[in-house]
């Protein structure tokens, strides 16, 4: 089982499939973990063929150091995929296969979804994500594509991308997979030292406490409480904590009946940035 590096080879493989074959796509940037494994297994259970793409997309990194330090573990990734199924197609394009002349992203507007939280703190990030995801959709024409809810804002933006660009694909959001202490699985967790990785349970504990408080307290008070406990914490620096309406991702003003809310958090542990979120109702 060898990865496919070129669009030409990938298309040859896809064109050889039966006409009505359904294709499940799991786009990744590699450094695969159990969260990715859960997406791949779900894709396998719902489609005739599964494609996993592994491409560290430069245009979605607003911080060059983060790009340089992003873990690259192709051998381990291939082993993880093979252990799930040796029938999976793995696509590992070079930058020049995806970006023709210049490694730049397209520019999109997603009805304001791109302006808050990750969009506000990571300039250009969602343009980069949408550019690579649209390119993969265009090339592979998947029936379904699978994304983790850990990047919930990304999931909303990709859903919006398919509406705006009229791309026929079902976007499937999959639950967050957590480490035993509650830390949301992420390729970046490998860069935490053992002690910080243990202590990072604080992030999910805070989200769980916020969820409990949401039953009785107003969002403004909860936000103040989260900011307060992080000010006291010596290991983690809070970048943002927001409670938003799930449909628009706009910060809540006051609770409205029959509206779904979610809490989102971004935290620095040394120079490493961790994000997480939780459904509140
Ligand atoms: O979530 C990710 O790993 C990336 O943002 C994605 C969707 C693979 C695009 O590069």
Coordinates of C-alpha atoms and ligand atoms in Angstrom, one line a residue:
X1 CA 0.0 0.0 0.0
X2 CA 1.8 3.1 -1.3
X3 CA 0.7 6.7 -1.1
X4 CA -0.3 8.4 -4.4
X5 CA 1.6 11.7 -5.0
X6 CA 0.2 13.1 -8.2
X7 CA -3.3 14.2 -9.3
X8 CA -2.9 12.3 -12.5
X9 CA -2.3 9.0 -10.7
X10 CA -5.1 9.7 -8.3
X11 CA -7.6 10.3 -11.1
X12 CA -6.5 7.2 -12.8
X13 CA -7.2 5.2 -9.7
X14 CA -10.6 7.0 -9.1
X15 CA -11.6 6.5 -12.7
X16 CA -11.1 2.8 -12.4
X17 CA -13.8 2.6 -9.7
X18 CA -17.3 1.4 -10.6
X19 CA -19.5 4.2 -11.9
X20 CA -21.8 4.3 -8.9
X21 CA -19.1 3.9 -6.2
X22 CA -19.5 6.3 -3.3
X23 CA -16.3 8.0 -2.2
X24 CA -15.7 9.2 1.4
X25 CA -12.9 11.8 1.7
X26 CA -11.0 12.4 4.9
X27 CA -8.8 15.5 4.4
X28 CA -5.9 15.7 6.9
X29 CA -2.5 17.3 7.4
X30 CA -1.0 14.1 8.7
X31 CA 0.4 13.4 12.2
X32 CA -2.6 11.1 12.5
X33 CA -4.1 10.2 15.8
X34 CA -7.2 8.4 17.1
X35 CA -9.4 11.3 16.2
X36 CA -8.4 10.9 12.5
X37 CA -8.8 7.1 12.9
X38 CA -12.5 7.6 14.0
X39 CA -13.1 9.8 10.9
X40 CA -11.5 7.1 8.6
X41 CA -13.5 4.3 10.2
X42 CA -16.8 6.3 9.8
X43 CA -16.0 7.0 6.2
X44 CA -15.2 3.3 5.6
X45 CA -18.6 2.3 7.1
X46 CA -20.5 4.7 4.9
X47 CA -18.8 4.6 1.5
X48 CA -17.5 2.1 -1.1
X49 CA -14.1 3.7 -1.3
X50 CA -12.2 6.0 1.1
X51 CA -9.5 8.6 0.2
X52 CA -7.4 10.0 3.0
X53 CA -5.4 13.1 1.9
X54 CA -2.3 14.1 3.8
X55 CA -1.1 17.6 2.9
X56 CA 0.4 20.2 5.3
X57 CA -1.3 23.1 3.7
X58 CA 1.1 26.2 3.9
X59 CA -1.5 28.8 3.1
X60 CA -3.6 28.1 6.3
X61 CA -0.7 28.8 8.7
X62 CA -0.7 32.4 9.8
X63 CA 2.4 31.6 11.9
X64 CA 5.5 30.4 10.0
X65 CA 7.0 28.8 13.1
X66 CA 3.9 26.7 13.6
X67 CA 4.2 25.5 10.0
X68 CA 7.9 24.6 10.4
X69 CA 7.2 22.8 13.7
X70 CA 4.1 21.0 12.4
X71 CA 4.8 17.2 12.9
X72 CA 5.5 15.2 9.7
X73 CA 5.1 11.5 10.4
X74 CA 4.2 9.8 7.1
X75 CA 5.5 6.3 8.0
X76 CA 3.5 6.2 11.2
X77 CA 0.5 7.7 9.3
X78 CA 0.6 5.0 6.7
X79 CA 0.9 2.3 9.4
X80 CA -2.2 3.7 11.2
X81 CA -4.2 3.8 7.9
X82 CA -3.1 0.3 6.9
X83 CA -4.1 -1.1 10.3
X84 CA -7.6 0.2 9.6
X85 CA -7.8 -1.0 6.0
X86 CA -5.3 -1.6 3.2
X87 CA -8.0 -0.7 0.7
X88 CA -7.8 3.0 1.5
X89 CA -6.4 5.4 -1.1
X90 CA -3.8 7.8 0.5
X91 CA -3.1 11.0 -1.4
X92 CA 0.0 12.8 -0.4
X93 CA 0.5 15.6 -3.0
X94 CA 3.5 17.9 -3.2
X95 CA 2.9 21.7 -2.9
X96 CA 3.3 22.1 -6.7
X97 CA 0.5 19.5 -7.3
X98 CA -2.0 21.7 -5.4
X99 CA -0.7 25.3 -6.1
X100 CA 0.3 26.0 -9.6
X101 CA 2.5 29.0 -9.7
X102 CA 2.2 30.8 -6.4
X103 CA 1.4 29.2 -3.0
X104 CA -1.5 31.6 -2.3
X105 CA -5.1 31.1 -1.2
X106 CA -8.3 32.3 -2.8
X107 CA -10.3 34.9 -1.0
X108 CA -13.7 33.9 0.3
X109 CA -16.6 35.5 2.3
X110 CA -18.6 33.2 4.5
X111 CA -21.3 35.5 5.8
X112 CA -19.2 36.6 8.8
X113 CA -18.5 33.0 10.0
X114 CA -14.8 33.6 9.1
X115 CA -14.5 36.9 11.1
X116 CA -14.9 35.6 14.6
X117 CA -12.7 33.5 17.0
X118 CA -10.2 31.6 14.8
X119 CA -10.8 34.0 12.0
X120 CA -10.1 37.0 14.2
X121 CA -7.0 35.6 15.7
X122 CA -5.5 33.7 12.7
X123 CA -5.6 36.1 9.8
X124 CA -6.1 34.4 6.4
X125 CA -6.5 30.9 8.0
X126 CA -9.9 30.1 6.7
X127 CA -9.1 31.3 3.2
X128 CA -6.2 28.8 3.2
X129 CA -8.4 26.0 4.6
X130 CA -11.2 26.7 2.0
X131 CA -8.7 26.8 -0.8
X132 CA -7.3 23.4 -0.2
X133 CA -10.6 21.8 0.7
X134 CA -12.2 23.2 -2.5
X135 CA -9.3 21.9 -4.5
X136 CA -9.6 18.4 -3.0
X137 CA -13.4 18.4 -3.6
X138 CA -12.9 19.5 -7.2
X139 CA -10.3 16.8 -7.8
X140 CA -11.8 13.8 -5.9
X141 CA -15.5 14.7 -6.2
X142 CA -16.3 12.8 -2.9
X143 CA -19.9 11.7 -2.0
X144 CA -19.2 12.6 1.6
X145 CA -16.3 14.4 3.4
X146 CA -15.5 14.0 7.1
X147 CA -14.3 16.6 9.5
X148 CA -13.8 16.6 13.3
X149 CA -15.9 18.8 15.5
X150 CA -12.8 19.9 17.4
X151 CA -12.4 22.4 14.6
X152 CA -16.1 23.3 14.8
X153 CA -15.7 26.7 13.1
X154 CA -13.8 25.1 10.2
X155 CA -16.7 22.6 9.9
X156 CA -19.3 25.4 9.7
X157 CA -17.1 27.2 7.1
X158 CA -16.7 24.1 4.9
X159 CA -20.4 23.6 5.0
X160 CA -20.9 27.2 3.9
X161 CA -18.2 26.7 1.2
X162 CA -20.2 23.9 -0.3
X163 CA -23.4 26.0 -0.3
X164 CA -21.7 29.1 -1.8
X165 CA -19.8 27.2 -4.5
X166 CA -22.6 24.7 -5.1
X167 CA -20.4 21.7 -4.4
X168 CA -22.4 18.4 -4.2
X169 CA -20.9 16.7 -1.2
X170 CA -22.3 15.8 2.2
X171 CA -20.3 17.3 5.0
X172 CA -20.2 15.0 8.0
X173 CA -19.1 16.4 11.3
X174 CA -17.8 13.8 13.8
X175 CA -17.5 14.0 17.6
X176 CA -14.3 15.2 19.3
X177 CA -12.1 12.3 20.4
X178 CA -10.4 13.0 23.7
X179 CA -7.3 11.8 25.5
X180 CA -8.0 9.9 28.8
X181 CA -7.7 13.2 30.8
X182 CA -10.2 15.0 28.5
X183 CA -7.7 16.9 26.3
X184 CA -9.1 17.1 22.8
X185 CA -6.9 15.0 20.5
X186 CA -4.8 17.1 18.2
X187 CA -1.6 16.6 16.1
X188 CA -0.1 19.4 18.0
X189 CA -0.5 17.7 21.4
X190 CA 2.7 15.8 20.7
X191 CA 4.6 19.0 21.2
X192 CA 3.4 19.4 24.8
X193 CA 5.7 18.1 27.5
X194 CA 4.3 15.3 29.7
X195 CA 3.5 17.5 32.6
X196 CA 1.7 20.2 30.5
X197 CA -0.1 17.5 28.6
X198 CA -1.5 16.2 31.9
X199 CA -2.3 19.6 33.2
X200 CA -4.1 20.5 29.9
X201 CA -7.1 18.6 31.3
X202 CA -7.9 22.0 32.8
X203 CA -9.2 23.2 29.4
X204 CA -11.9 20.6 29.1
X205 CA -12.7 20.8 32.8
X206 CA -13.3 24.5 32.3
X207 CA -15.6 23.8 29.3
X208 CA -17.6 21.3 31.3
X209 CA -17.9 23.7 34.2
X210 CA -19.1 26.4 31.8
X211 CA -21.7 24.0 30.4
X212 CA -23.0 23.4 33.9
X213 CA -23.1 27.1 34.7
X214 CA -24.9 27.8 31.4
X215 CA -28.0 26.1 32.9
X216 CA -28.4 28.9 35.6
X217 CA -26.1 31.8 34.8
X218 CA -25.8 34.3 32.0
X219 CA -23.1 34.1 29.4
X220 CA -21.5 37.4 30.3
X221 CA -20.9 36.1 33.9
X222 CA -19.6 32.7 32.7
X223 CA -17.1 34.5 30.3
X224 CA -15.9 36.7 33.2
X225 CA -15.5 33.5 35.4
X226 CA -13.4 31.7 32.7
X227 CA -11.2 34.8 32.2
X228 CA -10.7 35.0 35.9
X229 CA -9.6 31.4 36.4
X230 CA -7.2 31.6 33.5
X231 CA -5.7 34.8 34.9
X232 CA -4.8 32.9 38.0
X233 CA -3.4 29.9 36.0
X234 CA 0.4 29.8 35.7
X235 CA 0.6 27.3 32.8
X236 CA -2.1 28.4 30.3
X237 CA -2.9 31.8 28.8
X238 CA -6.4 32.3 27.5
X239 CA -6.7 33.7 24.0
X240 CA -10.5 33.7 23.8
X241 CA -13.5 32.1 25.4
X242 CA -16.8 32.7 23.6
X243 CA -20.3 31.4 23.8
X244 CA -22.0 31.6 20.4
X245 CA -25.1 30.7 18.6
X246 CA -24.2 27.5 16.6
X247 CA -25.8 28.7 13.4
X248 CA -24.1 32.1 13.0
X249 CA -21.2 31.7 15.4
X250 CA -22.0 35.2 16.7
X251 CA -21.4 35.8 20.5
X252 CA -24.6 35.3 22.5
X253 CA -26.3 38.5 23.8
X254 CA -29.0 36.7 25.7
X255 CA -30.4 33.2 25.6
X256 CA -33.1 32.7 23.0
X257 CA -35.5 29.8 23.3
X258 CA -34.9 26.9 20.8
X259 CA -31.4 28.2 19.9
X260 CA -28.4 26.0 20.1
X261 CA -25.3 27.4 21.8
X262 CA -21.7 26.2 22.0
X263 CA -18.7 27.4 24.0
X264 CA -15.3 27.8 22.3
X265 CA -11.9 28.3 23.8
X266 CA -8.3 28.9 22.6
X267 CA -5.5 28.7 25.0
X268 CA -1.7 29.0 24.8
X269 CA 0.6 26.5 26.6
X270 CA 4.0 28.0 26.1
X271 CA 4.1 28.8 22.4
X272 CA 1.6 26.0 21.6
X273 CA -2.0 27.0 20.8
X274 CA -4.8 24.6 21.7
X275 CA -8.5 24.9 20.9
X276 CA -11.6 23.1 22.1
X277 CA -15.4 23.5 22.2
X278 CA -18.5 22.0 23.8
X279 CA -22.2 21.9 23.0
X280 CA -24.0 23.8 25.8
X281 CA -27.6 22.7 25.2
Ligands
LIG1 O1 -8.4 20.1 9.9 C1 -7.3 20.0 9.2 O2 -6.5 19.1 9.4 C2 -7.1 20.9 8.0 O3 -7.5 22.2 8.3 C3 -7.7 20.4 6.7 C4 -9.2 20.3 6.7 C5 -7.1 19.0 6.4 C6 -7.3 21.4 5.5 O4 -5.9 21.5 5.4

